[in-house]
Coordinates of C-alpha atoms and ligand atoms in Angstrom, one line a residue:
M1 CA 34.8 10.6 6.1
L2 CA 31.5 12.1 5.8
F3 CA 27.8 11.7 6.2
S4 CA 26.2 9.8 3.7
R5 CA 23.6 11.7 1.4
Y6 CA 21.1 9.2 2.6
T7 CA 21.7 9.9 6.5
H8 CA 18.7 11.6 8.6
K9 CA 19.1 12.6 11.9
F10 CA 16.2 12.7 14.6
F11 CA 15.8 13.6 18.2
V12 CA 14.5 10.9 20.2
G13 CA 14.2 11.5 23.9
S14 CA 17.5 12.2 25.1
D15 CA 19.3 10.4 22.3
V16 CA 19.9 11.5 18.5
A17 CA 18.9 8.6 16.1
L18 CA 21.0 8.5 12.7
Y19 CA 19.6 6.7 10.1
N20 CA 20.4 5.9 6.4
S21 CA 17.3 6.0 4.4
L22 CA 18.7 2.9 2.0
R23 CA 20.6 0.9 4.8
M24 CA 17.7 1.2 7.1
K25 CA 19.2 0.5 10.4
P26 CA 19.1 3.2 13.0
V27 CA 22.0 4.1 15.3
F28 CA 21.3 5.6 18.7
L29 CA 23.7 8.0 20.1
T30 CA 23.5 10.2 23.3
R31 CA 23.6 13.8 22.1
D32 CA 26.7 14.3 23.5
K33 CA 28.2 11.7 21.7
F34 CA 26.5 12.9 18.8
K35 CA 28.3 16.3 19.3
Q36 CA 31.6 14.5 19.3
V37 CA 31.2 12.6 16.2
E38 CA 30.2 15.8 14.6
T39 CA 33.2 17.6 16.2
F40 CA 35.5 15.1 14.7
L41 CA 33.8 15.2 11.1
G42 CA 34.3 18.9 11.1
E43 CA 37.9 18.2 11.8
V44 CA 38.6 15.5 9.2
S45 CA 40.6 16.9 6.0
D46 CA 40.8 15.5 3.0
R47 CA 44.7 15.7 2.9
Q48 CA 45.4 14.2 5.9
P49 CA 44.9 10.4 7.0
V50 CA 41.9 10.1 9.1
V51 CA 42.5 9.6 12.8
V52 CA 39.1 8.5 14.9
P53 CA 39.6 9.8 18.4
F54 CA 39.4 7.1 20.9
E55 CA 36.4 8.5 22.3
V56 CA 34.0 8.0 19.5
E57 CA 36.1 5.0 17.9
Q58 CA 33.4 2.6 18.7
E59 CA 30.5 5.2 17.3
V60 CA 32.2 5.6 14.4
Q61 CA 32.8 2.1 13.5
E62 CA 29.2 1.5 14.0
L63 CA 28.0 4.3 11.9
L64 CA 30.2 3.2 9.1
K65 CA 28.9 -0.2 9.2
Y66 CA 25.3 1.2 8.6
K67 CA 26.8 3.4 6.0
I68 CA 25.5 6.6 8.0
L69 CA 29.1 7.5 7.9
I70 CA 30.7 6.9 4.2
D71 CA 34.7 7.3 3.3
S72 CA 33.7 8.8 -0.1
P73 CA 30.9 10.1 -2.1
E74 CA 31.1 7.4 -4.6
K75 CA 29.9 4.9 -1.7
D76 CA 26.5 6.8 -2.0
E77 CA 26.1 6.3 -5.7
K78 CA 27.5 2.6 -5.5
M79 CA 24.7 2.2 -2.8
L80 CA 21.8 3.5 -4.9
S81 CA 22.9 1.8 -8.1
F82 CA 23.0 -1.6 -5.7
V83 CA 19.6 -0.9 -4.5
K84 CA 18.2 0.0 -8.2
S85 CA 19.6 -3.4 -9.5
K86 CA 17.2 -5.2 -7.2
L87 CA 14.0 -3.6 -9.0
S88 CA 12.2 -6.3 -10.4
E89 CA 11.0 -6.5 -14.2
P90 CA 7.1 -6.5 -14.7
E91 CA 5.8 -9.9 -13.6
I92 CA 2.3 -10.3 -13.2
S93 CA 1.2 -12.0 -10.0
V94 CA -2.2 -10.2 -9.1
C95 CA -5.5 -10.0 -11.1
Y96 CA -8.5 -7.9 -10.8
F97 CA -11.7 -9.2 -12.2
I98 CA -13.9 -6.1 -12.5
L99 CA -17.1 -8.2 -12.3
S100 CA -19.4 -4.9 -12.6
E101 CA -18.3 -1.5 -13.4
Q102 CA -21.6 -0.4 -12.2
C103 CA -22.1 0.2 -8.5
N104 CA -25.1 0.2 -6.0
L105 CA -23.7 3.1 -4.1
A106 CA -22.2 6.3 -5.3
C107 CA -20.0 7.0 -2.2
K108 CA -18.9 10.8 -2.2
Y109 CA -15.1 10.1 -2.4
C110 CA -15.3 7.2 -4.9
F111 CA -12.0 7.7 -6.8
L112 CA -13.4 5.5 -9.6
G113 CA -16.0 8.2 -10.3
N114 CA -19.2 6.1 -9.5
N115 CA -20.3 9.4 -7.9
D116 CA -20.0 11.6 -10.8
K117 CA -23.0 11.1 -13.4
E118 CA -20.7 12.0 -16.2
R119 CA -17.9 9.4 -15.2
R120 CA -20.5 7.2 -14.3
K121 CA -21.7 7.0 -18.1
N122 CA -18.4 5.7 -19.1
F123 CA -18.5 2.6 -17.0
A124 CA -19.9 -0.5 -19.0
K125 CA -23.3 -1.2 -18.4
E126 CA -23.1 -5.0 -18.9
L127 CA -21.7 -7.3 -16.1
M128 CA -18.6 -9.3 -17.1
S129 CA -20.0 -12.3 -18.8
K130 CA -18.7 -16.0 -18.2
E131 CA -17.0 -15.9 -21.5
I132 CA -15.0 -12.9 -21.0
A133 CA -14.0 -14.1 -17.5
E134 CA -13.1 -17.4 -18.8
K135 CA -10.6 -15.8 -21.1
G136 CA -9.5 -13.7 -18.4
V137 CA -8.8 -16.9 -16.2
Y138 CA -6.4 -18.1 -19.0
F139 CA -5.1 -14.7 -19.7
F140 CA -3.6 -14.6 -16.0
L141 CA -2.7 -18.2 -16.1
K142 CA -0.5 -17.7 -19.3
Q143 CA 1.0 -14.7 -17.4
L144 CA 1.6 -17.0 -14.6
E145 CA 3.2 -19.7 -16.5
S146 CA 5.3 -17.2 -18.6
V147 CA 8.1 -16.8 -15.9
E148 CA 9.9 -19.6 -14.2
Y149 CA 8.1 -21.6 -11.5
N150 CA 8.4 -20.5 -8.0
A151 CA 7.0 -22.6 -5.0
N152 CA 6.8 -19.4 -2.8
R153 CA 4.7 -17.4 -5.3
K154 CA 1.2 -16.6 -4.4
P155 CA -1.1 -15.5 -7.2
V156 CA -3.8 -13.2 -6.2
V157 CA -7.3 -12.8 -7.7
I158 CA -9.3 -9.8 -6.3
F159 CA -13.0 -9.4 -7.3
Y160 CA -13.7 -5.7 -7.6
G161 CA -16.0 -3.2 -9.1
G162 CA -18.0 -1.1 -9.1
E163 CA -19.7 -3.6 -6.8
P164 CA -18.5 -7.2 -7.5
L165 CA -21.6 -8.6 -5.6
M166 CA -23.8 -7.4 -8.6
N167 CA -22.1 -10.2 -10.6
F168 CA -21.8 -12.9 -8.0
E169 CA -22.6 -16.0 -10.4
T170 CA -19.4 -14.9 -12.4
L171 CA -17.6 -14.8 -9.2
V172 CA -18.2 -18.3 -8.4
Y173 CA -17.7 -19.1 -11.9
V174 CA -14.2 -17.8 -11.8
V175 CA -13.2 -19.5 -8.6
E176 CA -14.4 -22.6 -9.8
K177 CA -12.6 -22.4 -13.1
F178 CA -9.1 -21.8 -11.4
N179 CA -9.8 -24.4 -8.9
S180 CA -10.5 -27.0 -11.9
L181 CA -7.4 -26.1 -13.5
K182 CA -5.5 -26.4 -10.4
S183 CA -4.4 -30.2 -10.8
E184 CA -2.8 -29.5 -14.2
H185 CA -1.4 -26.1 -13.8
K186 CA 0.9 -26.1 -10.5
V187 CA 1.3 -22.5 -10.6
L188 CA -2.3 -22.2 -9.2
E189 CA -1.5 -24.4 -6.2
N190 CA -1.2 -21.4 -3.9
I191 CA -3.9 -19.0 -5.5
E192 CA -5.9 -16.7 -3.4
F193 CA -8.8 -15.1 -3.8
S194 CA -10.2 -11.8 -2.2
M195 CA -13.4 -9.5 -2.7
V196 CA -13.7 -6.1 -2.0
S197 CA -17.6 -5.1 -1.5
N198 CA -19.5 -2.5 0.0
G199 CA -21.3 -5.5 1.5
L200 CA -24.9 -4.3 0.9
L201 CA -25.5 -7.7 -1.3
L202 CA -24.0 -10.2 0.9
S203 CA -26.8 -12.5 2.0
E204 CA -26.5 -15.5 4.4
K205 CA -26.1 -17.9 1.4
R206 CA -23.5 -16.1 -0.2
L207 CA -21.3 -15.4 3.0
L208 CA -21.6 -19.1 3.5
Q209 CA -20.7 -19.8 -0.5
L210 CA -17.8 -17.7 -0.2
R211 CA -16.4 -19.2 3.1
E212 CA -16.5 -22.6 1.3
L213 CA -14.8 -21.1 -1.7
N214 CA -12.2 -19.6 0.2
V215 CA -12.7 -16.2 -0.8
S216 CA -11.5 -13.7 1.7
I217 CA -14.0 -10.9 2.2
A218 CA -13.1 -7.0 2.6
I219 CA -16.1 -4.8 3.5
S220 CA -15.7 -1.2 3.3
I221 CA -17.0 0.9 6.0
D222 CA -15.7 4.0 7.3
G223 CA -16.2 3.9 11.1
C224 CA -18.8 3.1 13.7
D225 CA -21.6 5.6 13.1
E226 CA -23.8 7.5 10.5
A227 CA -21.8 10.4 10.9
S228 CA -18.5 8.9 10.0
N229 CA -20.2 7.0 7.1
A230 CA -21.9 10.1 5.8
M231 CA -20.2 9.8 2.6
R232 CA -21.2 6.2 2.0
V233 CA -24.4 7.0 0.0
D234 CA -26.5 5.2 -2.3
L235 CA -27.7 6.7 -5.6
N236 CA -30.2 8.8 -4.2
G237 CA -27.9 10.0 -1.5
N238 CA -29.3 8.1 1.4
I239 CA -26.7 6.7 3.9
V240 CA -26.5 3.0 3.9
F241 CA -24.7 2.4 7.3
P242 CA -27.3 0.5 8.9
K243 CA -27.4 -1.8 6.2
I244 CA -23.7 -2.4 6.4
V245 CA -24.0 -3.0 10.1
K246 CA -26.6 -5.7 9.6
T247 CA -24.2 -7.6 7.0
L248 CA -21.5 -7.5 9.4
D249 CA -24.1 -8.9 12.0
I250 CA -25.0 -11.9 10.1
A251 CA -21.2 -12.5 9.2
K252 CA -20.5 -12.6 12.8
E253 CA -23.4 -15.1 13.8
L254 CA -22.4 -17.3 11.0
N255 CA -18.6 -17.0 12.0
V256 CA -17.7 -16.0 8.6
P257 CA -14.6 -13.9 8.9
V258 CA -14.2 -10.5 7.4
S259 CA -11.7 -7.8 7.0
L260 CA -12.7 -4.0 6.8
S261 CA -11.4 -1.3 4.4
I262 CA -12.0 1.8 6.4
T263 CA -11.8 5.0 4.7
L264 CA -10.6 7.8 6.8
T265 CA -13.3 10.7 6.6
E266 CA -12.5 13.4 8.7
E267 CA -15.7 12.4 11.1
T268 CA -13.9 9.0 11.5
I269 CA -10.6 10.2 12.6
K270 CA -12.5 11.8 15.3
R271 CA -13.6 8.7 16.7
Q272 CA -10.5 6.8 17.4
S273 CA -11.8 4.6 20.3
D274 CA -15.4 4.0 18.4
V275 CA -13.3 2.5 15.4
I276 CA -11.3 0.4 17.8
D277 CA -14.6 -0.8 19.5
L278 CA -16.0 -1.6 16.2
I279 CA -12.8 -3.8 14.9
K280 CA -13.4 -5.8 18.5
K281 CA -17.1 -6.1 18.3
Y282 CA -16.8 -7.8 15.0
N283 CA -13.7 -9.8 15.8
V284 CA -12.0 -8.2 13.0
K285 CA -8.5 -9.8 12.6
G286 CA -7.3 -7.7 9.7
L287 CA -7.7 -4.5 8.1
G288 CA -6.4 -1.5 6.1
F289 CA -7.1 2.1 6.7
N290 CA -7.7 4.4 3.4
I291 CA -6.5 7.7 3.5
M292 CA -8.8 9.9 1.3
M293 CA -7.6 10.9 -1.9
G294 CA -7.2 14.8 -2.4
D295 CA -8.2 16.3 -5.5
H296 CA -7.7 20.0 -6.8
R297 CA -11.5 20.3 -7.4
Y298 CA -12.5 19.0 -4.0
P299 CA -9.5 19.9 -1.7
L300 CA -9.2 18.4 1.8
P301 CA -8.5 20.4 5.0
A302 CA -4.9 21.5 5.1
D303 CA -4.3 19.3 8.2
Y304 CA -6.2 16.5 6.8
N305 CA -3.3 14.2 5.6
D306 CA -1.6 15.0 9.1
K307 CA -4.3 13.8 11.0
A308 CA -5.2 10.7 9.2
A309 CA -1.4 9.7 9.4
Q310 CA -1.4 10.0 13.1
F311 CA -4.6 8.4 13.6
I312 CA -3.2 5.4 11.9
I313 CA -0.3 5.0 13.9
D314 CA -2.4 5.6 17.0
V315 CA -4.7 2.9 16.3
F316 CA -1.9 0.7 15.2
K317 CA -0.4 0.7 18.6
Q318 CA -3.7 -0.1 20.1
L319 CA -4.4 -3.2 17.6
R320 CA -1.3 -4.9 17.8
E321 CA -1.8 -5.2 21.5
I322 CA -4.8 -7.2 20.7
G323 CA -3.3 -9.3 17.5
V324 CA -5.1 -7.3 14.8
Y325 CA -3.4 -6.8 11.8
E326 CA -3.3 -3.2 10.0
D327 CA -2.1 -4.0 6.7
R328 CA -0.7 -0.3 5.5
I329 CA 1.5 0.1 8.7
M330 CA 2.4 -3.5 8.4
R331 CA 3.6 -3.6 4.9
K332 CA 6.3 -0.6 5.8
L333 CA 7.2 -2.2 8.9
K334 CA 8.1 -5.6 7.4
S335 CA 10.3 -3.4 5.4
F336 CA 11.9 -1.6 8.2
A337 CA 12.5 -4.2 10.4
K338 CA 14.3 -6.3 7.7
A339 CA 16.1 -3.4 6.7
Q340 CA 14.9 -4.0 3.0
V341 CA 14.0 -1.4 0.6
Y342 CA 10.5 -1.4 0.0
F343 CA 10.1 -0.5 -3.7
S344 CA 6.5 0.0 -4.3
D345 CA 3.3 0.2 -2.3
C346 CA 1.0 -1.1 -4.9
A347 CA 0.9 -3.7 -7.3
A348 CA 0.4 -1.6 -10.3
T349 CA 3.5 0.4 -9.6
S350 CA 5.8 -2.6 -9.5
A351 CA 4.1 -3.5 -13.0
G352 CA 2.8 -6.7 -10.9
Q353 CA -1.0 -6.4 -11.7
I354 CA -3.5 -6.5 -14.5
V355 CA -7.1 -5.3 -14.3
I356 CA -9.6 -7.2 -16.4
A357 CA -12.5 -4.6 -16.9
A358 CA -16.4 -6.0 -17.5
D359 CA -15.8 -5.9 -21.1
G360 CA -12.5 -7.7 -21.3
A361 CA -10.3 -4.8 -21.7
V362 CA -7.0 -5.1 -19.9
G363 CA -5.1 -2.3 -17.9
I364 CA -2.8 -1.8 -14.8
C365 CA -4.9 0.2 -12.5
H366 CA -8.7 0.0 -11.7
G367 CA -8.4 3.6 -10.7
C368 CA -8.4 4.1 -14.5
L369 CA -11.5 2.4 -15.3
S370 CA -13.8 5.4 -16.1
D371 CA -11.4 6.9 -18.8
R372 CA -10.0 3.6 -20.0
N373 CA -6.5 5.3 -19.3
Y374 CA -3.6 2.8 -19.0
F375 CA -5.9 0.0 -20.6
N376 CA -4.0 -0.8 -23.4
S377 CA -4.6 -4.7 -23.9
C378 CA -7.7 -7.2 -23.7
V379 CA -8.1 -10.8 -22.9
D380 CA -7.8 -11.6 -26.5
D381 CA -4.4 -10.4 -26.6
L382 CA -2.3 -13.9 -26.6
D383 CA 0.7 -12.2 -27.1
F384 CA 0.5 -9.7 -24.1
N385 CA 4.0 -9.3 -22.8
P386 CA 4.4 -6.8 -19.8
R387 CA 8.1 -6.7 -20.2
E388 CA 7.5 -5.1 -23.7
N389 CA 4.2 -3.3 -23.0
P390 CA 4.8 0.6 -22.9
V391 CA 2.2 0.9 -20.0
W392 CA 3.7 -1.6 -17.6
Q393 CA 7.1 -0.6 -18.7
E394 CA 6.4 3.0 -17.4
W395 CA 4.7 1.8 -14.4
N396 CA 7.3 -0.3 -13.4
H397 CA 9.7 2.9 -13.1
L398 CA 7.4 4.8 -10.5
S399 CA 9.2 3.5 -7.5
P400 CA 10.6 6.3 -5.3
I401 CA 13.9 5.0 -5.9
E402 CA 13.7 6.2 -9.3
K403 CA 12.6 9.6 -8.4
D404 CA 15.1 12.6 -8.0
E405 CA 12.6 14.2 -5.5
C406 CA 12.8 11.4 -3.2
Q407 CA 16.4 11.0 -2.9
D408 CA 16.9 13.5 0.1
C409 CA 13.7 11.7 1.7
E410 CA 14.1 10.1 5.0
A411 CA 11.3 7.6 4.4
L412 CA 12.8 6.6 0.9
G413 CA 13.5 2.9 2.2
I414 CA 10.2 2.2 3.7
C415 CA 8.0 4.2 1.5
G416 CA 7.1 2.2 -1.9
G417 CA 5.5 5.5 -3.3
G418 CA 1.5 6.6 -2.9
C419 CA -0.8 6.1 -5.7
P420 CA 0.0 7.5 -8.9
I421 CA -3.6 8.1 -9.8
N422 CA -3.9 10.2 -6.5
A423 CA -0.8 12.2 -7.5
M424 CA -2.2 13.0 -10.7
G425 CA -5.2 14.5 -9.1
E426 CA -3.8 16.4 -6.4
H427 CA -2.8 19.5 -8.4
E428 CA -3.4 20.8 -11.7
G429 CA -0.9 19.6 -14.4
N430 CA 0.3 16.6 -12.4
T431 CA 0.9 13.3 -14.3
I432 CA 1.4 9.7 -12.6
H433 CA 5.0 10.5 -12.1
S434 CA 4.2 13.2 -9.6
L435 CA 4.3 12.9 -6.0
D436 CA 1.4 11.6 -4.0
E437 CA 1.9 14.2 -1.4
R438 CA -0.8 12.8 0.8
F439 CA 1.2 9.6 1.2
C440 CA 4.3 11.4 1.8
V441 CA 3.0 12.7 5.2
H442 CA 1.9 9.1 5.9
A443 CA 5.5 7.6 5.1
K444 CA 7.5 10.2 7.0
K445 CA 5.3 10.0 10.0
T446 CA 5.3 6.2 10.0
L447 CA 8.9 6.3 9.8
E448 CA 9.5 8.6 12.6
F449 CA 7.2 6.4 14.6
F450 CA 9.0 3.1 14.0
I451 CA 12.5 4.7 15.0
G452 CA 10.5 6.0 18.2
D453 CA 9.4 2.8 18.5
L454 CA 12.6 0.8 18.4
H455 CA 14.2 3.6 20.7
R456 CA 11.4 2.2 23.1
V457 CA 12.3 -1.2 22.7
V458 CA 16.0 -0.8 23.1
T459 CA 15.7 1.8 26.0
G460 CA 12.5 1.3 27.7
E461 CA 12.1 5.1 27.3
D462 CA 8.6 5.8 25.3
C463 CA 9.3 9.1 23.8
S464 CA 8.3 10.9 20.6
C465 CA 10.7 11.0 17.4
R466 CA 11.0 14.1 15.1
K467 CA 13.4 15.0 12.3
I468 CA 15.9 17.2 12.7
L469 CA 16.1 19.8 9.9
Ligands
SF4_501 S1 -2.3 3.1 -8.5 FE1 -3.6 3.9 -6.8 S2 -5.6 3.1 -7.6 FE2 -4.2 2.2 -8.9 S3 -4.0 0.4 -8.0 FE3 -2.3 1.5 -7.1 S4 -3.1 2.4 -5.4 FE4 -4.9 1.4 -6.6
SF4_502 S1 7.1 9.3 -2.1 FE1 7.0 11.1 -0.5 S2 7.4 10.1 1.2 FE2 8.1 8.6 -0.6 S3 10.2 8.7 -0.8 FE3 9.1 10.1 -2.1 S4 9.1 12.0 -1.2 FE4 9.5 10.3 0.5

């Protein structure tokens, strides 16, 4: 009998938490019991039958049940192959329409490259035409219908850019087109629409129209004041924060729900309570925090990743009290609570999405728009099959479950992996297969928070949790 390779140990208050990163059910033992279990394991020999002492019998049973202890190393291999067998094949359910590759802003951290004159030149000048959009609608529909019908499936259409509102007409056209096809194509019955926008071109009329069309609106904002939003600038470098606030005011007045996409600048991180006030002021029910992407050309301070990860946890704790949904943590929490391995934190790394560029090129990730990397199809390619396409095949295997470097990581089960585009930019020589280190900090800290939080619920003791190295 031995500890599984996937077992990790944490101090949490006066207890020790034992946790198998693939089975994902923590077991709490007092420090004394833990020592007794360790002593017992130290005495187990291969040559003699295992006799579990009476004092730890119950604990050992519990640890065996959750694969924290195993009776032979082969059990780990079996567990890993079982989990890997659940990895799904490429299957498209998310479709990005890049209505305009151009943007009316040039945010300093834009990972698409809108802040860089040279990269900006690579973006299509023309907006997505209705002809391309219509072909895109049928392209996506064909993908949805190419797999067995499942009533629980929710196809998602995301309007993105550049700035999608630079091409509002086509946005409306696409939604209406999908809606008109609903009666003949039951795969579209649960279709959802959302738009990620900087909000500057959102007039009263457009807000009302989007509500009418059932398009969820996510507005990018980085905090509650000009300092936090100093990186959100227009093409001349002017801060646009007051304009975003004006849009939020109009949406509030019209009662049009909006969610927020908040990039955590260093300034935003310093203003935790102001961020919460902003969320409350605009009655926001859902939001997502974005950790800034590191780049070897523009490195972030060494402690940034840690601070950003801690900020998300601290704010999450407060938001759950008031029923506000923070997407980034909730995705991991669902996996932890259900003890189900989370394979991929992005639809691109499960090869579940297509991105339709303004000129009709089809790729897997909008982060590659400027160099058209990983765009190897187009809306005219009626034979497109993600299960045979080398790009979708390659991205389908980016899950941490398949990475050697991730096997000994405590966050393996809840992680889902970060953003391959960020991983590629972090260090010279990196590829999409490298680790997104920024994300690792977030995933590991979040796991410690979950285990500590579960311990709080079980024991009533609110104490921090940290991995025993
Ligand atoms: S790989 Fe990164 S940029 Fe691309 S869709 Fe995923 S999270 Fe976004
Ligand atoms: S990507 Fe990072 S956090 Fe996720 S499993 Fe791998 S090493 Fe752990």
